[in-house]
Tab-separated table of C-alpha atoms in Angstrom:
chain	number	residue	atom	x	y	z
A	13	UNK	CA	0.006	-0.418	-0.267
A	14	UNK	CA	2.466	2.477	1.400
A	15	UNK	CA	4.533	1.673	-2.099
A	16	UNK	CA	1.960	2.163	-4.352
A	17	UNK	CA	0.674	5.685	-2.200
A	18	UNK	CA	4.626	6.676	-2.870
A	19	UNK	CA	3.720	7.079	-6.550
A	20	UNK	CA	1.098	9.371	-6.396
A	21	UNK	CA	3.033	12.982	-6.877
A	22	UNK	CA	1.128	14.966	-4.114
A	23	UNK	CA	1.772	11.551	-1.479
A	24	UNK	CA	5.262	10.583	0.275
A	25	UNK	CA	5.399	7.897	2.538
A	26	UNK	CA	8.347	6.796	3.020
A	27	UNK	CA	10.332	3.173	4.427
A	28	UNK	CA	8.828	2.043	8.074
A	29	UNK	CA	10.199	5.093	10.634
A	30	UNK	CA	10.400	2.045	13.620
A	31	UNK	CA	10.648	4.782	15.973
A	32	UNK	CA	7.297	5.770	15.928
A	33	UNK	CA	5.213	2.301	17.102
A	34	UNK	CA	7.816	2.783	19.882
A	35	UNK	CA	7.318	5.917	20.801
A	36	UNK	CA	3.148	5.895	20.902
A	37	UNK	CA	3.194	2.556	23.240
A	38	UNK	CA	5.597	4.328	25.826
A	39	UNK	CA	2.936	6.575	26.514
A	40	UNK	CA	0.717	4.330	26.656
A	41	UNK	CA	2.391	2.441	29.513
A	42	UNK	CA	3.209	5.767	30.653
A	43	UNK	CA	-0.237	6.699	31.062
A	44	UNK	CA	-2.333	2.223	31.936
A	45	UNK	CA	-1.915	2.782	35.110
A	46	UNK	CA	-3.879	4.832	37.063
A	47	UNK	CA	-0.848	5.339	40.172
A	48	UNK	CA	1.196	6.097	37.846
A	49	UNK	CA	-0.910	8.510	35.908
A	50	UNK	CA	-1.745	10.280	38.775
A	51	UNK	CA	1.863	11.101	39.597
A	52	UNK	CA	2.998	12.670	36.479
A	53	UNK	CA	-0.946	14.752	36.548
A	54	UNK	CA	0.625	16.006	39.720
A	55	UNK	CA	3.586	16.709	38.050
A	56	UNK	CA	2.306	18.687	35.380
A	57	UNK	CA	2.380	16.092	32.883
A	58	UNK	CA	-1.264	15.961	31.955
A	59	UNK	CA	-2.616	13.814	29.531
A	60	UNK	CA	-3.083	16.895	26.907
A	61	UNK	CA	0.808	18.223	27.603
A	62	UNK	CA	1.578	14.284	26.397
A	63	UNK	CA	-0.466	14.102	23.360
A	64	UNK	CA	0.659	17.436	22.322
A	65	UNK	CA	4.533	16.063	23.232
A	66	UNK	CA	3.702	12.758	21.115
A	67	UNK	CA	2.308	14.940	18.476
A	68	UNK	CA	5.096	17.307	17.957
A	69	UNK	CA	7.650	14.367	17.589
A	70	UNK	CA	5.338	11.735	15.419
A	71	UNK	CA	5.090	14.604	13.079
A	72	UNK	CA	8.637	15.609	12.858
A	73	UNK	CA	9.155	11.983	11.962
A	74	UNK	CA	7.148	11.762	9.293
A	75	UNK	CA	8.614	14.907	8.240
A	76	UNK	CA	11.714	14.351	7.868
A	77	UNK	CA	12.556	11.434	7.010
A	78	UNK	CA	12.230	11.227	3.497
A	79	UNK	CA	11.386	14.467	0.977
A	80	UNK	CA	8.621	16.907	1.468
A	81	UNK	CA	5.342	16.732	-0.675
A	82	UNK	CA	1.579	18.021	0.309
A	83	UNK	CA	-0.040	14.970	1.903
A	84	UNK	CA	2.002	13.646	3.833
A	85	UNK	CA	1.349	9.428	5.325
A	86	UNK	CA	3.709	6.490	7.776
A	87	UNK	CA	3.001	2.688	7.107
A	88	UNK	CA	4.094	1.637	10.543
A	89	UNK	CA	2.181	-1.616	10.706
A	90	UNK	CA	1.901	-1.250	14.457
A	91	UNK	CA	0.720	2.464	14.463
A	92	UNK	CA	-2.808	1.362	13.919
A	93	UNK	CA	-3.060	-0.095	17.525
A	94	UNK	CA	-3.188	3.292	18.696
A	95	UNK	CA	-5.744	4.943	16.057
A	96	UNK	CA	-7.784	6.625	18.937
A	97	UNK	CA	-4.870	8.232	19.741
A	98	UNK	CA	-3.083	9.430	16.717
A	99	UNK	CA	-6.571	10.893	15.855
A	100	UNK	CA	-6.456	12.336	18.899
A	101	UNK	CA	-3.611	14.496	17.453
A	102	UNK	CA	-4.181	14.524	14.221
A	103	UNK	CA	-7.509	14.897	14.207
A	104	UNK	CA	-7.535	16.078	10.461
A	105	UNK	CA	-5.647	12.559	9.355
A	106	UNK	CA	-7.266	10.100	7.477
A	107	UNK	CA	-6.898	6.595	8.454
A	108	UNK	CA	-7.143	2.921	5.940
A	109	UNK	CA	-6.985	0.071	6.927
A	110	UNK	CA	-4.705	-3.135	6.041
A	111	UNK	CA	-6.716	-6.478	5.713
A	112	UNK	CA	-5.646	-9.885	4.277
A	113	UNK	CA	-6.571	-12.985	5.543
A	114	UNK	CA	-4.418	-13.565	9.013
A	115	UNK	CA	-3.908	-16.949	7.431
A	116	UNK	CA	-2.016	-15.460	4.636
A	117	UNK	CA	-0.670	-12.580	7.444
A	118	UNK	CA	0.521	-15.683	9.481
A	119	UNK	CA	1.993	-17.939	7.702
A	120	UNK	CA	4.771	-14.912	5.710
A	121	UNK	CA	5.317	-13.484	9.410
A	122	UNK	CA	6.461	-17.535	10.369
A	123	UNK	CA	8.276	-18.180	7.378
A	124	UNK	CA	10.009	-15.270	7.037
A	125	UNK	CA	10.726	-14.682	10.102
A	126	UNK	CA	9.383	-11.416	10.659
A	127	UNK	CA	10.083	-9.694	14.569
A	128	UNK	CA	6.305	-8.742	15.757
A	129	UNK	CA	5.395	-8.494	19.146
A	130	UNK	CA	3.404	-11.702	20.639
A	131	UNK	CA	4.175	-13.804	17.856
A	132	UNK	CA	5.877	-16.975	18.573
A	133	UNK	CA	6.870	-18.205	15.667
A	134	UNK	CA	7.427	-22.073	17.079
A	135	UNK	CA	3.699	-22.091	17.817
A	136	UNK	CA	1.300	-21.533	15.017
A	137	UNK	CA	-1.906	-21.578	16.622
A	138	UNK	CA	-1.373	-18.768	19.161
A	139	UNK	CA	0.365	-16.992	16.722
A	140	UNK	CA	-3.450	-16.405	15.241
A	141	UNK	CA	-4.390	-15.704	18.100
A	142	UNK	CA	-2.168	-13.056	18.381
A	143	UNK	CA	-2.911	-11.595	14.964
A	144	UNK	CA	-7.004	-11.944	16.019
A	145	UNK	CA	-6.748	-9.975	19.467
A	146	UNK	CA	-4.901	-7.586	17.310
A	147	UNK	CA	-7.075	-6.990	14.169
A	148	UNK	CA	-10.253	-7.054	15.998
A	149	UNK	CA	-9.344	-4.274	18.518
A	150	UNK	CA	-7.573	-2.175	14.774
A	151	UNK	CA	-10.851	-3.284	12.670
A	152	UNK	CA	-13.370	-1.934	15.792
A	153	UNK	CA	-10.912	1.720	15.946
A	154	UNK	CA	-11.295	1.896	13.141
A	155	UNK	CA	-15.211	1.474	12.202
A	156	UNK	CA	-16.037	3.592	15.239
A	157	UNK	CA	-13.942	6.737	13.995
A	158	UNK	CA	-16.731	5.830	10.242
A	159	UNK	CA	-15.826	5.651	7.183
A	160	UNK	CA	-15.326	10.158	6.529
A	161	UNK	CA	-11.740	9.107	8.498
A	162	UNK	CA	-11.172	5.237	8.376
A	163	UNK	CA	-11.420	3.436	5.193
A	164	UNK	CA	-10.790	-0.447	5.598
A	165	UNK	CA	-9.355	-2.350	2.577
A	166	UNK	CA	-9.172	-5.724	1.406
A	167	UNK	CA	-5.127	-6.395	0.117
A	168	UNK	CA	-7.198	-9.533	-1.909
A	169	UNK	CA	-9.197	-7.359	-3.380
A	170	UNK	CA	-6.794	-4.542	-4.326
A	171	UNK	CA	-3.922	-7.763	-5.287
A	172	UNK	CA	-6.948	-8.151	-8.252
A	173	UNK	CA	-9.004	-5.578	-9.045
A	174	UNK	CA	-6.802	-2.284	-8.052
A	175	UNK	CA	-8.173	0.135	-9.619
A	176	UNK	CA	-11.218	-0.185	-8.740
A	177	UNK	CA	-9.580	0.156	-5.106
A	178	UNK	CA	-7.122	2.620	-5.429
A	179	UNK	CA	-9.941	5.171	-7.259
A	180	UNK	CA	-11.574	4.976	-3.532
A	181	UNK	CA	-8.928	5.551	-1.907
A	182	UNK	CA	-7.656	8.358	-3.249
A	183	UNK	CA	-10.977	9.333	-3.155
A	184	UNK	CA	-11.288	8.408	-0.150
A	185	UNK	CA	-8.007	10.811	1.104
A	186	UNK	CA	-9.368	13.368	-1.556
A	187	UNK	CA	-6.244	13.455	-4.147
A	188	UNK	CA	-7.375	12.508	-7.529
A	189	UNK	CA	-6.785	10.098	-9.796
A	190	UNK	CA	-2.908	9.532	-10.587
A	191	UNK	CA	-1.891	5.948	-13.116
A	192	UNK	CA	1.244	6.320	-10.975
A	193	UNK	CA	-0.914	4.157	-8.747
A	194	UNK	CA	-0.666	1.340	-11.169
A	195	UNK	CA	3.015	0.998	-12.615
A	196	UNK	CA	4.344	1.741	-8.678
A	197	UNK	CA	7.492	-0.171	-9.828
A	198	UNK	CA	8.444	2.251	-12.667
A	199	UNK	CA	9.364	4.958	-9.476
A	200	UNK	CA	11.557	2.374	-7.430
A	201	UNK	CA	14.528	4.122	-6.594
A	202	UNK	CA	13.231	7.742	-7.403
A	203	UNK	CA	10.064	8.816	-5.893
A	204	UNK	CA	9.640	5.543	-4.300
A	205	UNK	CA	12.661	4.687	-1.314
A	206	UNK	CA	12.814	1.231	-0.025
A	207	UNK	CA	14.755	0.043	2.185
A	208	UNK	CA	17.671	-3.061	2.388
A	209	UNK	CA	16.393	-4.126	5.273
A	210	UNK	CA	12.845	-4.367	5.739
A	211	UNK	CA	10.663	-7.766	4.540
A	212	UNK	CA	8.924	-6.398	2.356
A	213	UNK	CA	11.106	-4.922	0.338
A	214	UNK	CA	11.008	-7.681	-1.801
A	215	UNK	CA	7.355	-7.885	-3.093
A	216	UNK	CA	6.612	-4.279	-3.201
A	217	UNK	CA	9.204	-3.825	-5.769
A	218	UNK	CA	7.588	-5.986	-7.528
A	219	UNK	CA	4.773	-5.259	-9.753
A	220	UNK	CA	1.156	-5.857	-8.273
A	221	UNK	CA	0.382	-9.474	-8.817
A	222	UNK	CA	-0.939	-12.540	-7.023
A	223	UNK	CA	1.423	-14.339	-6.099
A	224	UNK	CA	1.149	-14.528	-2.331
A	225	UNK	CA	-2.590	-15.191	-3.050
A	226	UNK	CA	-2.629	-18.845	-2.186
A	227	UNK	CA	0.976	-19.087	-1.169
A	228	UNK	CA	-0.413	-20.323	2.155
A	229	UNK	CA	-2.570	-23.089	0.865
A	230	UNK	CA	-0.193	-26.397	2.366
A	231	UNK	CA	0.957	-24.300	5.545
A	232	UNK	CA	-1.477	-25.235	7.745
A	233	UNK	CA	-1.412	-28.775	8.975
A	234	UNK	CA	-4.611	-30.869	9.426
A	235	UNK	CA	-4.931	-30.302	13.862
A	236	UNK	CA	-4.428	-26.910	12.771
A	237	UNK	CA	-6.809	-25.840	10.207
A	238	UNK	CA	-9.516	-27.859	12.583
A	239	UNK	CA	-8.987	-25.065	15.617
A	240	UNK	CA	-8.916	-22.233	13.602
A	241	UNK	CA	-12.818	-21.013	13.924
A	242	UNK	CA	-11.271	-20.968	17.377
A	243	UNK	CA	-8.250	-19.686	17.300
A	244	UNK	CA	-8.955	-16.915	15.250
A	245	UNK	CA	-13.297	-16.018	14.681
A	246	UNK	CA	-12.747	-12.483	13.258
A	247	UNK	CA	-11.558	-14.501	9.612
A	248	UNK	CA	-15.839	-15.596	9.887
A	249	UNK	CA	-16.572	-11.625	10.811
A	250	UNK	CA	-14.362	-10.729	8.306
A	251	UNK	CA	-15.571	-12.828	5.385
A	252	UNK	CA	-12.625	-14.907	4.510
A	253	UNK	CA	-14.222	-18.648	4.551
A	254	UNK	CA	-13.043	-21.063	6.944
A	255	UNK	CA	-14.420	-24.103	5.830
A	256	UNK	CA	-11.536	-24.234	2.857
A	257	UNK	CA	-8.079	-24.167	2.748
A	258	UNK	CA	-8.036	-22.878	-1.199
A	259	UNK	CA	-10.516	-19.455	-0.981
A	260	UNK	CA	-11.341	-17.769	-3.969
A	261	UNK	CA	-11.363	-13.780	-3.112
A	262	UNK	CA	-12.670	-12.899	-6.199
A	263	UNK	CA	-16.420	-11.559	-4.729
A	264	UNK	CA	-15.133	-10.363	-2.340
A	265	UNK	CA	-17.967	-8.089	-0.150
A	266	UNK	CA	-16.399	-4.223	1.185
A	267	UNK	CA	-15.691	-3.966	5.065
């Protein structure tokens, strides 16, 4: 998604910063315990002070870790765990929640050994539960903000019907359409910078393709598949077919 948006002449996302979700989690930890929160408030470090300080930090990182553009964006995935706080910091911001079949996400994390807090590569079912917990909160928070503020987008639909989805996304963002979005791979190395150590770099430098849609099909054992509905009930909630390990994504509804 961020590589596609980076191809738009008015938008710059850039690489994952990694520090923004860390900072947001630190602020959350500071405010999560009533005793610690009381200590901070007595010292004059109120929620408003922390909100404004966090906002200044996040803005400076987003603005200065790449070239300036009329529209700036951030792609650190775990920032969405703090969506209500981000909305409070940036009341005019728009949020796009990329949603993908959790079976594909867990397969990708385990097979590529992507380090994600709460995901133990050795325990497949636990990883599915961790994905379920994470996406349940993100999706709920997104829907609570309303369709004018947060847009859920299916990865699978974006891959299979890219122009239609990208036009929907640009309309949501209030940006004009650009054909560059359909050919992002042509701008890699110029308008689009890729970090050599990011796990997604090898994929996003390619043209849109459906290679990854079904790469998880033979990954799960029968035992894990039998636990899918209890370990990851959000799959069904989001409209994914859990009765087969070879689902069709061609006619899925909008979220």
